[in-house]
């Protein structure tokens, strides 16, 4: 197992990455001082595959687990679903000594983490991500929350887990669509923070698509190292951490306008990255060749690169509600070549018009 530690002033924790780790989740939770009842929040897709292994391991370590299933899909990352989790936690009698295990992808991790942050004013939680997107991004760094009909992740909290355990073996059962969607977040790290990682991805497209476990372990670990470095410097996104929003500003808007159904998160981010590269080139921050490399890699891993047809006015409205909007201005992440970045200020109208006029 590869272990990466996030060192924060308030709370530090380990990210474990390897194969066959689920059977050791109970011992790992015990090792970080957790006790009492454990609520395993998961969904109907993941539960039949992995809930038994996780609850069995927790029982062997002396915990009392209860499984809470929530519907599968971004459209269910809502206040209604969150309240159903609170109901189950109360029915099961969890107290402040209890903890939550988020077993699933980004939706499960975000919602279960927010439940942990707010239930009884905060109980511990553990991230056990089972999707590529969650293993390289959403399970690390303490962002938790739910969506609102007017925008993605508008309601939430920064709340760090006690442990992240990423079992690469779970990626074998991930659907092709969601696996490829996770590669968008992997590309993100290379495009703005690590030119060597980007070059590795370009050279190893076949291995990525074949889900080579050794390659995946290496790539996931590198992504987590990068995110740990960023979060350690800027836990609550006051500056540097905003770089991790590369591709997300327009991506979130496209997701919202699609009703969180037609595009999954990684697909929307992929489109957003290509748009960001094109805008970066127009602003003089990167070359046409850089744009071509980013667009080609996105396409090679099977992700969409063309922006959906949306009305400029609708896009402006969605961007205006982005949580990163500051006094009518968005701090937009542009490419400074491959592997570096620069922040550029756009108003929602400027960004929407640039995006729509470029179709």
Short mmCIF file of C-alpha atoms in Angstrom, two decimals:
data_model
loop_
_atom_site.label_atom_id
_atom_site.label_comp_id
_atom_site.label_asym_id
_atom_site.label_seq_id
_atom_site.Cartn_x
_atom_site.Cartn_y
_atom_site.Cartn_z
CA UNK A 1 0.00 0.00 0.00
CA UNK A 2 1.21 3.49 -0.90
CA UNK A 3 0.49 5.99 1.87
CA UNK A 4 0.27 9.74 1.37
CA UNK A 5 -0.22 11.98 4.39
CA UNK A 6 -2.03 15.32 4.29
CA UNK A 7 -0.53 17.55 7.00
CA UNK A 8 -2.96 20.22 8.18
CA UNK A 9 -2.78 22.47 11.24
CA UNK A 10 -6.14 21.29 12.51
CA UNK A 11 -6.23 17.69 11.37
CA UNK A 12 -3.90 15.39 9.43
CA UNK A 13 -4.76 12.06 7.84
CA UNK A 14 -3.48 9.34 5.54
CA UNK A 15 -4.54 8.34 2.04
CA UNK A 16 -3.95 4.64 1.46
CA UNK A 17 -3.72 3.45 -2.17
CA UNK A 18 -3.38 -0.19 -3.22
CA UNK A 19 -5.13 -3.39 -4.22
CA UNK A 20 -7.31 -5.49 -1.91
CA UNK A 21 -7.58 -2.87 0.82
CA UNK A 22 -11.30 -3.17 1.58
CA UNK A 23 -10.88 -6.26 3.74
CA UNK A 24 -8.65 -4.23 6.06
CA UNK A 25 -10.94 -1.24 6.53
CA UNK A 26 -11.91 -2.28 10.08
CA UNK A 27 -8.33 -2.48 11.29
CA UNK A 28 -7.51 0.80 9.54
CA UNK A 29 -10.39 2.58 11.28
CA UNK A 30 -9.31 1.17 14.62
CA UNK A 31 -5.74 2.31 14.01
CA UNK A 32 -6.85 5.95 13.65
CA UNK A 33 -8.78 5.83 16.91
CA UNK A 34 -12.35 5.43 15.70
CA UNK A 35 -14.86 3.62 17.90
CA UNK A 36 -18.55 2.81 18.32
CA UNK A 37 -21.15 2.32 15.61
CA UNK A 38 -20.31 2.80 11.94
CA UNK A 39 -22.82 3.91 9.30
CA UNK A 40 -21.75 2.73 5.85
CA UNK A 41 -23.34 5.12 3.34
CA UNK A 42 -23.39 3.64 -0.15
CA UNK A 43 -25.71 3.15 -3.14
CA UNK A 44 -27.51 0.24 -4.83
CA UNK A 45 -24.77 -0.12 -7.44
CA UNK A 46 -21.87 -0.39 -5.00
CA UNK A 47 -23.59 -2.14 -2.08
CA UNK A 48 -23.95 -5.60 -3.70
CA UNK A 49 -20.29 -5.53 -4.70
CA UNK A 50 -18.51 -4.23 -1.63
CA UNK A 51 -20.78 -3.50 1.35
CA UNK A 52 -20.47 -7.08 2.64
CA UNK A 53 -16.66 -6.98 2.66
CA UNK A 54 -16.63 -3.59 4.38
CA UNK A 55 -19.21 -4.42 7.05
CA UNK A 56 -17.55 -7.79 7.69
CA UNK A 57 -14.20 -6.12 8.23
CA UNK A 58 -15.76 -3.54 10.54
CA UNK A 59 -17.45 -6.27 12.58
CA UNK A 60 -14.20 -8.21 12.91
CA UNK A 61 -12.56 -5.07 14.29
CA UNK A 62 -15.27 -4.69 16.93
CA UNK A 63 -17.46 -2.04 15.29
CA UNK A 64 -21.24 -2.21 14.89
CA UNK A 65 -22.00 -1.33 11.26
CA UNK A 66 -25.29 -0.32 9.67
CA UNK A 67 -25.70 0.13 5.91
CA UNK A 68 -27.52 3.18 4.53
CA UNK A 69 -28.25 3.18 0.79
CA UNK A 70 -28.94 6.35 -1.15
CA UNK A 71 -30.03 6.49 -4.81
CA UNK A 72 -27.28 6.39 -7.42
CA UNK A 73 -26.68 9.52 -9.47
CA UNK A 74 -25.79 13.21 -9.27
CA UNK A 75 -29.46 14.16 -9.49
CA UNK A 76 -29.91 12.63 -6.02
CA UNK A 77 -27.21 14.73 -4.34
CA UNK A 78 -29.93 16.83 -2.75
CA UNK A 79 -31.29 18.04 0.56
CA UNK A 80 -34.03 15.42 0.37
CA UNK A 81 -31.49 12.60 0.16
CA UNK A 82 -29.41 14.19 2.93
CA UNK A 83 -32.44 14.27 5.22
CA UNK A 84 -33.08 10.58 4.53
CA UNK A 85 -29.54 9.86 5.72
CA UNK A 86 -30.12 11.88 8.90
CA UNK A 87 -33.29 9.85 9.48
CA UNK A 88 -31.41 6.57 9.22
CA UNK A 89 -28.58 7.78 11.45
CA UNK A 90 -31.08 8.74 14.13
CA UNK A 91 -33.04 5.51 13.78
CA UNK A 92 -29.82 3.52 14.17
CA UNK A 93 -28.98 5.41 17.34
CA UNK A 94 -25.64 6.83 16.24
CA UNK A 95 -24.02 9.21 18.73
CA UNK A 96 -20.98 11.46 18.79
CA UNK A 97 -18.67 8.47 19.25
CA UNK A 98 -19.94 6.94 16.01
CA UNK A 99 -18.58 7.53 12.52
CA UNK A 100 -19.62 7.38 8.88
CA UNK A 101 -17.94 5.39 6.11
CA UNK A 102 -18.57 6.80 2.62
CA UNK A 103 -18.43 3.78 0.30
CA UNK A 104 -18.88 4.83 -3.32
CA UNK A 105 -18.11 7.57 -5.80
CA UNK A 106 -18.16 11.33 -5.60
CA UNK A 107 -21.86 11.70 -4.89
CA UNK A 108 -21.71 9.29 -1.95
CA UNK A 109 -18.52 10.86 -0.63
CA UNK A 110 -19.76 14.45 -0.90
CA UNK A 111 -23.16 13.76 0.63
CA UNK A 112 -21.99 11.36 3.36
CA UNK A 113 -19.19 13.75 4.26
CA UNK A 114 -21.64 16.63 4.59
CA UNK A 115 -23.88 14.43 6.73
CA UNK A 116 -20.88 13.71 8.96
CA UNK A 117 -20.01 17.41 9.14
CA UNK A 118 -23.49 18.36 10.31
CA UNK A 119 -24.94 15.37 12.21
CA UNK A 120 -24.78 16.13 15.95
CA UNK A 121 -22.59 19.11 14.88
CA UNK A 122 -19.98 16.79 13.46
CA UNK A 123 -18.89 13.16 13.75
CA UNK A 124 -15.83 11.50 12.15
CA UNK A 125 -15.97 9.97 8.69
CA UNK A 126 -13.86 7.80 6.43
CA UNK A 127 -13.70 8.00 2.64
CA UNK A 128 -13.65 4.67 0.77
CA UNK A 129 -13.85 5.82 -2.87
CA UNK A 130 -14.76 3.20 -5.47
CA UNK A 131 -14.56 5.33 -8.63
CA UNK A 132 -11.51 6.77 -10.34
CA UNK A 133 -12.86 10.31 -10.07
CA UNK A 134 -13.33 9.95 -6.32
CA UNK A 135 -9.97 8.26 -5.78
CA UNK A 136 -7.97 11.01 -7.48
CA UNK A 137 -10.05 14.01 -6.48
CA UNK A 138 -13.31 14.25 -4.55
CA UNK A 139 -12.36 11.96 -1.64
CA UNK A 140 -9.27 14.04 -0.84
CA UNK A 141 -9.25 17.51 0.67
CA UNK A 142 -12.42 17.72 2.73
CA UNK A 143 -14.90 19.31 0.34
CA UNK A 144 -18.37 17.99 1.18
CA UNK A 145 -21.80 19.11 0.09
CA UNK A 146 -24.95 18.79 -1.96
CA UNK A 147 -26.27 20.40 -5.13
CA UNK A 148 -29.04 22.95 -5.51
CA UNK A 149 -31.31 23.23 -8.57
CA UNK A 150 -29.62 26.57 -9.33
CA UNK A 151 -26.06 25.28 -9.09
CA UNK A 152 -23.67 22.49 -8.20
CA UNK A 153 -22.16 22.15 -4.71
CA UNK A 154 -23.68 25.43 -3.49
CA UNK A 155 -24.43 23.96 -0.05
CA UNK A 156 -21.61 22.29 1.85
CA UNK A 157 -18.69 22.47 4.26
CA UNK A 158 -14.96 21.92 4.42
CA UNK A 159 -14.73 18.85 6.65
CA UNK A 160 -11.69 16.58 6.54
CA UNK A 161 -11.99 12.79 6.80
CA UNK A 162 -10.05 10.74 9.36
CA UNK A 163 -8.83 8.39 6.63
CA UNK A 164 -9.05 7.80 2.88
CA UNK A 165 -8.70 4.23 1.65
CA UNK A 166 -8.56 3.81 -2.14
CA UNK A 167 -8.73 0.19 -3.27
CA UNK A 168 -7.66 0.19 -6.94
CA UNK A 169 -9.31 -3.24 -7.34
CA UNK A 170 -12.75 -1.59 -7.21
CA UNK A 171 -12.07 0.09 -10.55
CA UNK A 172 -12.42 -3.30 -12.27
CA UNK A 173 -16.19 -3.18 -11.74
CA UNK A 174 -16.63 0.49 -12.66
CA UNK A 175 -18.70 1.13 -15.78
CA UNK A 176 -16.80 2.24 -18.88
CA UNK A 177 -18.54 5.61 -18.92
CA UNK A 178 -17.72 6.45 -15.31
CA UNK A 179 -14.18 5.13 -15.58
CA UNK A 180 -13.48 7.39 -18.56
CA UNK A 181 -15.16 10.29 -16.74
CA UNK A 182 -12.65 9.84 -13.92
CA UNK A 183 -9.80 10.27 -16.38
CA UNK A 184 -10.90 13.89 -16.84
CA UNK A 185 -9.80 14.70 -13.29
CA UNK A 186 -6.52 12.88 -13.90
CA UNK A 187 -5.87 14.96 -17.04
CA UNK A 188 -6.68 18.11 -15.05
CA UNK A 189 -3.73 17.61 -12.72
CA UNK A 190 -1.31 17.16 -15.59
CA UNK A 191 -2.68 20.01 -17.68
CA UNK A 192 -2.15 22.73 -15.06
CA UNK A 193 0.19 21.31 -12.40
CA UNK A 194 2.45 18.54 -13.74
CA UNK A 195 3.81 18.44 -17.30
CA UNK A 196 5.51 15.10 -16.64
CA UNK A 197 2.22 13.53 -15.57
CA UNK A 198 0.54 14.90 -18.70
CA UNK A 199 3.26 13.40 -20.90
CA UNK A 200 2.90 10.06 -19.10
CA UNK A 201 -0.83 10.06 -19.79
CA UNK A 202 -0.21 10.81 -23.46
CA UNK A 203 2.27 7.93 -23.68
CA UNK A 204 0.13 5.44 -21.75
CA UNK A 205 -3.37 5.95 -23.16
CA UNK A 206 -3.69 2.25 -24.03
CA UNK A 207 -2.68 1.18 -20.53
CA UNK A 208 -5.11 3.65 -18.98
CA UNK A 209 -7.99 2.38 -21.10
CA UNK A 210 -7.08 -1.23 -20.24
CA UNK A 211 -7.08 -0.27 -16.54
CA UNK A 212 -3.56 -1.55 -15.94
CA UNK A 213 -3.47 -1.78 -12.11
CA UNK A 214 0.21 -0.86 -11.76
CA UNK A 215 -0.19 2.17 -13.99
CA UNK A 216 -3.38 3.20 -12.20
CA UNK A 217 -1.73 2.88 -8.80
CA UNK A 218 1.11 5.13 -10.00
CA UNK A 219 -1.24 7.70 -11.56
CA UNK A 220 -3.67 7.79 -8.62
CA UNK A 221 -0.82 8.22 -6.15
CA UNK A 222 0.66 11.10 -8.17
CA UNK A 223 -2.71 12.86 -8.39
CA UNK A 224 -3.19 12.50 -4.64
CA UNK A 225 0.33 13.81 -3.99
CA UNK A 226 -0.46 16.90 -6.05
CA UNK A 227 -3.79 17.48 -4.34
CA UNK A 228 -2.26 16.94 -0.89
CA UNK A 229 0.39 19.56 -1.70
CA UNK A 230 -2.29 22.04 -2.79
CA UNK A 231 -4.63 21.40 0.16
CA UNK A 232 -1.80 21.67 2.69
CA UNK A 233 -1.13 25.20 1.45
CA UNK A 234 -4.74 26.28 1.02
CA UNK A 235 -7.24 24.08 2.85
CA UNK A 236 -10.29 26.33 2.35
CA UNK A 237 -9.67 27.57 -1.18
CA UNK A 238 -8.58 31.08 -0.35
CA UNK A 239 -6.08 31.18 -3.21
CA UNK A 240 -3.97 28.38 -4.68
CA UNK A 241 -6.59 25.64 -4.28
CA UNK A 242 -8.75 27.38 -6.86
CA UNK A 243 -6.37 25.95 -9.51
CA UNK A 244 -8.12 22.61 -8.99
CA UNK A 245 -11.21 24.20 -10.54
CA UNK A 246 -9.57 24.01 -13.97
CA UNK A 247 -12.30 22.95 -16.38
CA UNK A 248 -14.91 23.06 -13.61
CA UNK A 249 -16.36 26.56 -13.95
CA UNK A 250 -17.94 25.94 -17.36
CA UNK A 251 -18.21 22.22 -16.58
CA UNK A 252 -20.42 22.84 -13.55
CA UNK A 253 -22.56 25.22 -15.58
CA UNK A 254 -23.06 22.61 -18.31
CA UNK A 255 -23.95 20.01 -15.66
CA UNK A 256 -26.48 22.32 -14.06
CA UNK A 257 -28.11 23.24 -17.37
CA UNK A 258 -28.33 19.53 -18.22
CA UNK A 259 -30.22 18.88 -14.98
CA UNK A 260 -27.38 16.67 -13.64
CA UNK A 261 -28.54 13.90 -15.99
CA UNK A 262 -27.28 14.19 -19.56
CA UNK A 263 -23.64 14.78 -18.58
CA UNK A 264 -21.78 13.06 -15.78
CA UNK A 265 -19.30 15.22 -13.89
CA UNK A 266 -16.12 14.07 -15.62
CA UNK A 267 -17.64 14.53 -19.07
CA UNK A 268 -18.62 18.11 -18.21
CA UNK A 269 -15.11 18.78 -16.82
CA UNK A 270 -13.54 17.40 -20.01
CA UNK A 271 -15.56 19.85 -22.10
CA UNK A 272 -14.67 22.61 -19.65
CA UNK A 273 -10.95 21.84 -19.96
CA UNK A 274 -11.01 22.06 -23.74
CA UNK A 275 -12.90 25.35 -23.47
CA UNK A 276 -10.34 26.58 -20.92
CA UNK A 277 -7.46 25.65 -23.22
CA UNK A 278 -9.07 27.45 -26.16
CA UNK A 279 -9.72 30.56 -24.05
CA UNK A 280 -6.15 30.41 -22.73
CA UNK A 281 -4.82 30.44 -26.29
CA UNK A 282 -7.06 33.38 -27.21
CA UNK A 283 -5.74 35.32 -24.21
CA UNK A 284 -2.15 34.55 -25.20
CA UNK A 285 -1.29 32.21 -22.33
CA UNK A 286 -0.65 29.06 -24.35
CA UNK A 287 -0.05 27.92 -27.91
CA UNK A 288 -2.29 26.29 -30.47
CA UNK A 289 -0.12 23.17 -30.00
CA UNK A 290 -0.97 23.11 -26.28
CA UNK A 291 -4.67 23.29 -27.09
CA UNK A 292 -4.29 20.45 -29.58
CA UNK A 293 -2.49 18.25 -27.01
CA UNK A 294 -5.20 18.77 -24.39
CA UNK A 295 -8.03 18.27 -26.89
CA UNK A 296 -6.40 15.16 -28.36
CA UNK A 297 -5.84 13.51 -24.97
CA UNK A 298 -9.43 14.21 -23.94
CA UNK A 299 -10.67 12.64 -27.16
CA UNK A 300 -8.28 9.67 -26.96
CA UNK A 301 -9.65 8.59 -23.59
CA UNK A 302 -13.17 8.74 -25.00
CA UNK A 303 -14.43 11.95 -23.44
CA UNK A 304 -16.46 14.68 -25.16
CA UNK A 305 -14.65 17.83 -26.22
CA UNK A 306 -17.39 19.94 -27.82
CA UNK A 307 -19.51 22.27 -25.72
CA UNK A 308 -23.23 21.50 -25.71
CA UNK A 309 -25.54 23.97 -27.42
CA UNK A 310 -26.93 26.23 -24.72
CA UNK A 311 -28.38 29.73 -24.83
CA UNK A 312 -25.86 32.41 -23.91
CA UNK A 313 -28.34 33.96 -21.48
CA UNK A 314 -28.82 30.62 -19.67
CA UNK A 315 -25.07 30.13 -19.42
CA UNK A 316 -24.61 33.63 -18.01
CA UNK A 317 -27.28 32.97 -15.38
CA UNK A 318 -25.68 29.68 -14.36
CA UNK A 319 -22.16 31.15 -14.19
CA UNK A 320 -23.43 34.07 -12.11
CA UNK A 321 -24.49 31.57 -9.44
CA UNK A 322 -21.12 29.79 -9.38
CA UNK A 323 -19.83 29.60 -5.80
CA UNK A 324 -16.51 31.10 -6.97
CA UNK A 325 -18.22 34.29 -8.16
CA UNK A 326 -16.79 37.30 -6.33
CA UNK A 327 -18.61 40.61 -6.83
CA UNK A 328 -19.58 39.69 -10.37
CA UNK A 329 -16.17 38.33 -11.36
CA UNK A 330 -14.98 34.74 -11.83
CA UNK A 331 -11.36 33.77 -11.19
CA UNK A 332 -10.93 31.48 -14.17
CA UNK A 333 -8.09 28.96 -14.44
CA UNK A 334 -6.17 29.19 -17.72
CA UNK A 335 -3.30 27.11 -19.07
CA UNK A 336 0.13 28.69 -19.10
CA UNK A 337 1.42 26.06 -21.48
CA UNK A 338 1.15 22.44 -20.27
CA UNK A 339 1.72 21.84 -16.58
CA UNK A 340 1.33 25.42 -15.41
CA UNK A 341 -1.53 27.86 -14.87
CA UNK A 342 -2.56 31.47 -14.57
CA UNK A 343 -5.74 32.99 -13.15
CA UNK A 344 -7.71 35.27 -15.48
CA UNK A 345 -10.66 37.41 -14.47
CA UNK A 346 -13.87 37.08 -16.47
CA UNK A 347 -17.37 38.31 -15.78
CA UNK A 348 -20.02 35.63 -16.30
CA UNK A 349 -21.15 37.46 -19.44
CA UNK A 350 -17.63 37.60 -20.88
CA UNK A 351 -17.02 33.93 -20.21
CA UNK A 352 -20.39 32.80 -21.58
CA UNK A 353 -20.07 34.91 -24.71
CA UNK A 354 -16.52 33.69 -25.34
CA UNK A 355 -17.65 30.09 -24.95
CA UNK A 356 -20.76 30.40 -27.13
CA UNK A 357 -19.05 32.47 -29.83
CA UNK A 358 -16.32 29.84 -30.14
CA UNK A 359 -18.68 27.07 -31.25
#
